[in-house]
Short mmCIF file of C-alpha atoms in Angstrom, two decimals:
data_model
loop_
_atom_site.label_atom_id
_atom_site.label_comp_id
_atom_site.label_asym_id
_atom_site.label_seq_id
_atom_site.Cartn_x
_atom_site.Cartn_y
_atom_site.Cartn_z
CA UNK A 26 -77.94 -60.30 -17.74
CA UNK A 27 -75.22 -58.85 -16.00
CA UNK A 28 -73.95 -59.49 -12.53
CA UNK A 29 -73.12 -56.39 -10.88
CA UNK A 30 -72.58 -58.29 -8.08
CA UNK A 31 -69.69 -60.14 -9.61
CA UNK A 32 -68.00 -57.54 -12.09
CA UNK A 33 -64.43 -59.38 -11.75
CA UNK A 34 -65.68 -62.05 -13.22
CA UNK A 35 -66.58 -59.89 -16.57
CA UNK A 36 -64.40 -60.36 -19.20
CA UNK A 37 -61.07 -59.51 -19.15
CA UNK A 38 -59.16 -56.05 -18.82
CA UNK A 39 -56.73 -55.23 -21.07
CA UNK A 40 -57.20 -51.31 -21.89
CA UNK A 41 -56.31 -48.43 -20.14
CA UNK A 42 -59.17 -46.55 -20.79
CA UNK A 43 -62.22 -47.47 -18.76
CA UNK A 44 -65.59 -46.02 -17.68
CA UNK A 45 -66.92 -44.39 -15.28
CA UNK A 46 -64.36 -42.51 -13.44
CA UNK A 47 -64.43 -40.44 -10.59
CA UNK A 48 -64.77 -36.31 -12.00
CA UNK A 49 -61.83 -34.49 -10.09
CA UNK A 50 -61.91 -30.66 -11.07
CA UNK A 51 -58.56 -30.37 -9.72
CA UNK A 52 -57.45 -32.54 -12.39
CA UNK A 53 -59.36 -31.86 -14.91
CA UNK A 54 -58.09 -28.94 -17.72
CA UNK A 55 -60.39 -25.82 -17.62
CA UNK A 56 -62.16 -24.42 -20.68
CA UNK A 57 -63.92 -21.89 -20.25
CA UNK A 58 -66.48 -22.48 -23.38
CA UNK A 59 -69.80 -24.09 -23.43
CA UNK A 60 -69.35 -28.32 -24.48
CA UNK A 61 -70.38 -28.36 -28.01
CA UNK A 62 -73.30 -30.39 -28.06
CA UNK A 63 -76.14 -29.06 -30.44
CA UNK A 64 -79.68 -31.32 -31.15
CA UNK A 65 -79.92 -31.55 -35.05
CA UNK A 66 -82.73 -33.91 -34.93
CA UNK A 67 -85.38 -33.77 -31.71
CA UNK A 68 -85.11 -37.04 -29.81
CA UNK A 69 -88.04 -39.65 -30.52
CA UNK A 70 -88.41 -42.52 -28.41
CA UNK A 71 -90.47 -45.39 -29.79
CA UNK A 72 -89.62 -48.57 -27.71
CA UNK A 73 -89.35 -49.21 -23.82
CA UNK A 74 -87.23 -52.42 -23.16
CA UNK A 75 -87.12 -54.38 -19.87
CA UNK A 76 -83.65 -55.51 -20.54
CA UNK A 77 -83.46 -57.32 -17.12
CA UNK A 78 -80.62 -54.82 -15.55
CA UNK A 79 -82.67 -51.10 -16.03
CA UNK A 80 -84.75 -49.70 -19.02
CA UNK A 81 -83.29 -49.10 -22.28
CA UNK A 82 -85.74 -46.67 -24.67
CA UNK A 83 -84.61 -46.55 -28.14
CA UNK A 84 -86.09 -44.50 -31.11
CA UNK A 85 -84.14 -41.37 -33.09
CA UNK A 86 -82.22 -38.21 -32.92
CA UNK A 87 -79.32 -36.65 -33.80
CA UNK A 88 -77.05 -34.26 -32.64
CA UNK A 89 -73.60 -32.85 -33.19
CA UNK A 90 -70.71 -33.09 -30.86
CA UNK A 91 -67.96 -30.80 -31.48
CA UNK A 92 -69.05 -30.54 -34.86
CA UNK A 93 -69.40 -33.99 -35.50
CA UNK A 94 -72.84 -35.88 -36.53
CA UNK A 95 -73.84 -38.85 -34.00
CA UNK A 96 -77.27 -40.76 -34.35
CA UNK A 97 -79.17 -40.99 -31.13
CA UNK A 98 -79.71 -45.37 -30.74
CA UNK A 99 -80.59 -45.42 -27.12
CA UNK A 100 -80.90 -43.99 -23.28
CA UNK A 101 -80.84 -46.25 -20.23
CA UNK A 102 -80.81 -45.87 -16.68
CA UNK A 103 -78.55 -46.78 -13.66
CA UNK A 104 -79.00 -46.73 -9.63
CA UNK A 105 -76.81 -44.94 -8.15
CA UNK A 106 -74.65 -42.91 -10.57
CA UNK A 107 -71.78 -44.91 -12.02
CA UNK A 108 -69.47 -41.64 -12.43
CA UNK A 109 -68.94 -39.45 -9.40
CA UNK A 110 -67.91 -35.89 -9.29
CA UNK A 111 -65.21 -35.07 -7.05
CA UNK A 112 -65.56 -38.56 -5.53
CA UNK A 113 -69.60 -38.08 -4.60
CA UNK A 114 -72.39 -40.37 -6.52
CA UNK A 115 -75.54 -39.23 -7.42
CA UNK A 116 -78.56 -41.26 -6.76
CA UNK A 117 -79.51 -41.62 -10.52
CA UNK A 118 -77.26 -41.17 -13.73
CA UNK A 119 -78.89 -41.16 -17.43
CA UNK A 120 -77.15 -42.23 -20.84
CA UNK A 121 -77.68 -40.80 -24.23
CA UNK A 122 -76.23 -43.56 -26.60
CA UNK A 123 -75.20 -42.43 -29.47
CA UNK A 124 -72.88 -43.60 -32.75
CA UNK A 125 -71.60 -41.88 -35.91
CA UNK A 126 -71.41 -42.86 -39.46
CA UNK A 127 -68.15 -44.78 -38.95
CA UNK A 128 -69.40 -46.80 -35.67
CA UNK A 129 -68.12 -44.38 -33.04
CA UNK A 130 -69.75 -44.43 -29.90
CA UNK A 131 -70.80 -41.28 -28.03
CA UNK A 132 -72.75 -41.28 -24.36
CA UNK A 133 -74.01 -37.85 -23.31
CA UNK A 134 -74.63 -38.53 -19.38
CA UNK A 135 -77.08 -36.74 -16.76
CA UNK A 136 -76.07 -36.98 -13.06
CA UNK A 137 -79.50 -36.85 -11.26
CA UNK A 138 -80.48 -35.82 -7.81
CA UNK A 139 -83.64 -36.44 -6.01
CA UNK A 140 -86.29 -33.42 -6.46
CA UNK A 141 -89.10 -33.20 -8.29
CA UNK A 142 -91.28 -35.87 -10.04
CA UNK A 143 -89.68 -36.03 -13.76
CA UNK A 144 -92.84 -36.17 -15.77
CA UNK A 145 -90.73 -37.99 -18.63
CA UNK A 146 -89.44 -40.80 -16.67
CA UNK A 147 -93.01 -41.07 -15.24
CA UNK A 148 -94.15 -41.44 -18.92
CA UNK A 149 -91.72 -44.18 -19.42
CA UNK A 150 -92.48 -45.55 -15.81
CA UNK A 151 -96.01 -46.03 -16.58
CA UNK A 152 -95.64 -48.14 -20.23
CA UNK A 153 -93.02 -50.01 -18.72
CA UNK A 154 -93.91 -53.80 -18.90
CA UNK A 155 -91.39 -56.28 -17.47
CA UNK A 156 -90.02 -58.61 -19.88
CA UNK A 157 -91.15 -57.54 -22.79
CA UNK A 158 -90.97 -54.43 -24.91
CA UNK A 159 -93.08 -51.77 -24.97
CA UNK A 160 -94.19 -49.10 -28.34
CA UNK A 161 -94.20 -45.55 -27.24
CA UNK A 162 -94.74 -42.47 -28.86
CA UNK A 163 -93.04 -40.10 -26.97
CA UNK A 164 -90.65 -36.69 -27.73
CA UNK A 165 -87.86 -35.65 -25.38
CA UNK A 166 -87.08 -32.24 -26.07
CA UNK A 167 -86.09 -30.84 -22.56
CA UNK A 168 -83.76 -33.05 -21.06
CA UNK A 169 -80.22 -31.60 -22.00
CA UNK A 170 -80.24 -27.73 -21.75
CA UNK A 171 -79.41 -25.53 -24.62
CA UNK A 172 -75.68 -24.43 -23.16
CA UNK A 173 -74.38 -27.60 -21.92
CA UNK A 174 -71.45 -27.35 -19.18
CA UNK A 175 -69.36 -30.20 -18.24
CA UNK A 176 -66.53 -32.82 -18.74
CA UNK A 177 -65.64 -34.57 -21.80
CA UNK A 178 -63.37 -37.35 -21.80
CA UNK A 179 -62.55 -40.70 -23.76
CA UNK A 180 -63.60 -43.73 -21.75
CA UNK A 181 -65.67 -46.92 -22.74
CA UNK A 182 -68.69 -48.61 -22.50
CA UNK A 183 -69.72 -49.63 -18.94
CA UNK A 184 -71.29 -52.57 -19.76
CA UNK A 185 -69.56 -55.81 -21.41
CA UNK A 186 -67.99 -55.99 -23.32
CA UNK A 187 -66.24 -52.86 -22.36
CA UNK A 188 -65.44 -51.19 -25.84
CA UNK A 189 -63.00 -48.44 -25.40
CA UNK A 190 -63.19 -45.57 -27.94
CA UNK A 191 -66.33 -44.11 -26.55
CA UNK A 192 -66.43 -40.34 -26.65
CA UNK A 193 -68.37 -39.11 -22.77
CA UNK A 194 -70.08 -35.90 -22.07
CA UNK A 195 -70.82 -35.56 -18.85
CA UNK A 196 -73.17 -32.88 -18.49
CA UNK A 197 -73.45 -30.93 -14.73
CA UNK A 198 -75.95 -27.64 -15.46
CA UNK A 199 -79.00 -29.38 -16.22
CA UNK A 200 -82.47 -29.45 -14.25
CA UNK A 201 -83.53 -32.68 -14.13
CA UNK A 202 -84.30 -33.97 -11.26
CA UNK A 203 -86.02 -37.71 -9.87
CA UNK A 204 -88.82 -37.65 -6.88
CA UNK A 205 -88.06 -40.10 -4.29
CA UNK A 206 -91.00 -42.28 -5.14
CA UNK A 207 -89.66 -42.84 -8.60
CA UNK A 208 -86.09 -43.93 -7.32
CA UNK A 209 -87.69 -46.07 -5.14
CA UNK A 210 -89.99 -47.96 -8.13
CA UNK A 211 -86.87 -48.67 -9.48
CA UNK A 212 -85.27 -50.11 -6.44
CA UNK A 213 -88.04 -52.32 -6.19
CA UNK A 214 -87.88 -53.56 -10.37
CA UNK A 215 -83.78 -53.41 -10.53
CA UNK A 216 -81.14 -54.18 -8.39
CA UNK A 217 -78.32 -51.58 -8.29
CA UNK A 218 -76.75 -51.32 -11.90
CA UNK A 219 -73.33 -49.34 -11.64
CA UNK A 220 -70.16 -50.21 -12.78
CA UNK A 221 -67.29 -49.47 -10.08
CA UNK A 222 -65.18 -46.12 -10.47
CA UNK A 223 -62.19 -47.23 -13.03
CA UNK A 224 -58.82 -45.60 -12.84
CA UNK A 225 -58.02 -42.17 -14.90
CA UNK A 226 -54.90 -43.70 -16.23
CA UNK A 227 -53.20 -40.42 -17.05
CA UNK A 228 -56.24 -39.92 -19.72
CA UNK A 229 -57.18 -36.34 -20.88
CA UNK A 230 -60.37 -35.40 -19.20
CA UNK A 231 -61.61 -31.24 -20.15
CA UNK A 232 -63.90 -29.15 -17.71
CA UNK A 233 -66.04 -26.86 -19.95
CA UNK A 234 -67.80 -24.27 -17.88
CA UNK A 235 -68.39 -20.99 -19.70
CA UNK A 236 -67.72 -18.40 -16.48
#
């Protein structure tokens, strides 16, 4: 289990690369195009993990990201957002865990604010068992919109051991949306599970917004 309590005393730094980072539109290059992100393959999740830090669902999917083919492996949850836009945090971020043919890593990742119950993450709520893992049975088809806006850059896992080479879509024009209730539930299962902001480092990072 990880200490996010402690996260100096996770192993070693040596990259330049990091994730999350703080989203700065004023440094970010404009495109004004849609992110290419297309679903191939509907997601399927078939297994609800208590993996001691937040919920981790795997099952299948696929989808292509500019024009490449990554297999959907797993989303997870973390309280409050680990990336911030523009130096604000949202009170819930999602991950889409994906990896290609050749072992490259992909996260597609949903910055969530308090609204409505999200039926989905109710679903998952409710056949969530701690310590164990769970079978569901359970398609996902409406969580990332059909013309995805938002910023792209190359980062890393946030979790140990850090892997850099991990393509990030962060997407900002979706709907989704957490009730209060169900952030509390999992302040009351999980203690807060984000990674501090890491330095930009002079990195690329793209702002695709159509108008």
């Amino acid at each position: 289990m990880f200490n996010y309590q402690h996260q100096t005393a996770w192993q070693p730094i040596t990259g330049r690369q990091q994730s999350p980072i703080d989203l700065l539109t004023d440094q970010a290059t404009k495109v004004h195009a849609l992110l290419p992100i297309k679903t191939i393959a509907p997601y399927h999740l078939d297994l609800d993990t208590d993996d001691r830090t937040t919920i981790k669902v795997s099952g299948t999917g696929r989808i292509t990201l500019f024009q490449r083919e990554f297999s959907f492996t797993q989303l997870h949850f973390h309280r409050p957002s680990e990336h911030l836009i523009n130096g604000k945090k949202s009170p819930f971020e999602i991950h889409f865990v994906h990896q290609n043919d050749i072992g490259q890593l992909a996260v597609i990742a949903l910055l969530v604010p308090v609204g409505n119950q999200n039926l989905p993450l109710q679903y998952l709520i409710e056949h969530f068992q701690q310590g164990q893992q769970t079978p569901i049975d359970f398609h996902l088809n409406d969580w990332l919109p059909s013309v995805p806006e938002g910023f792209h850059y190359l980062g890393s896992l946030t979790t140990p051991p850090l892997t850099e080479g991990v393509e990030w879509a962060v997407i900002t024009n979706h709907r989704i949306t957490i009730s209060q209730q169900q952030l509390d539930w999992f302040k009351q299962v999980f203690p807060a599970n984000n990674r501090q902001v890491q330095a930009l480092n002079k990195r690329s990072l793209f702002y695709y917004q159509k108008h």
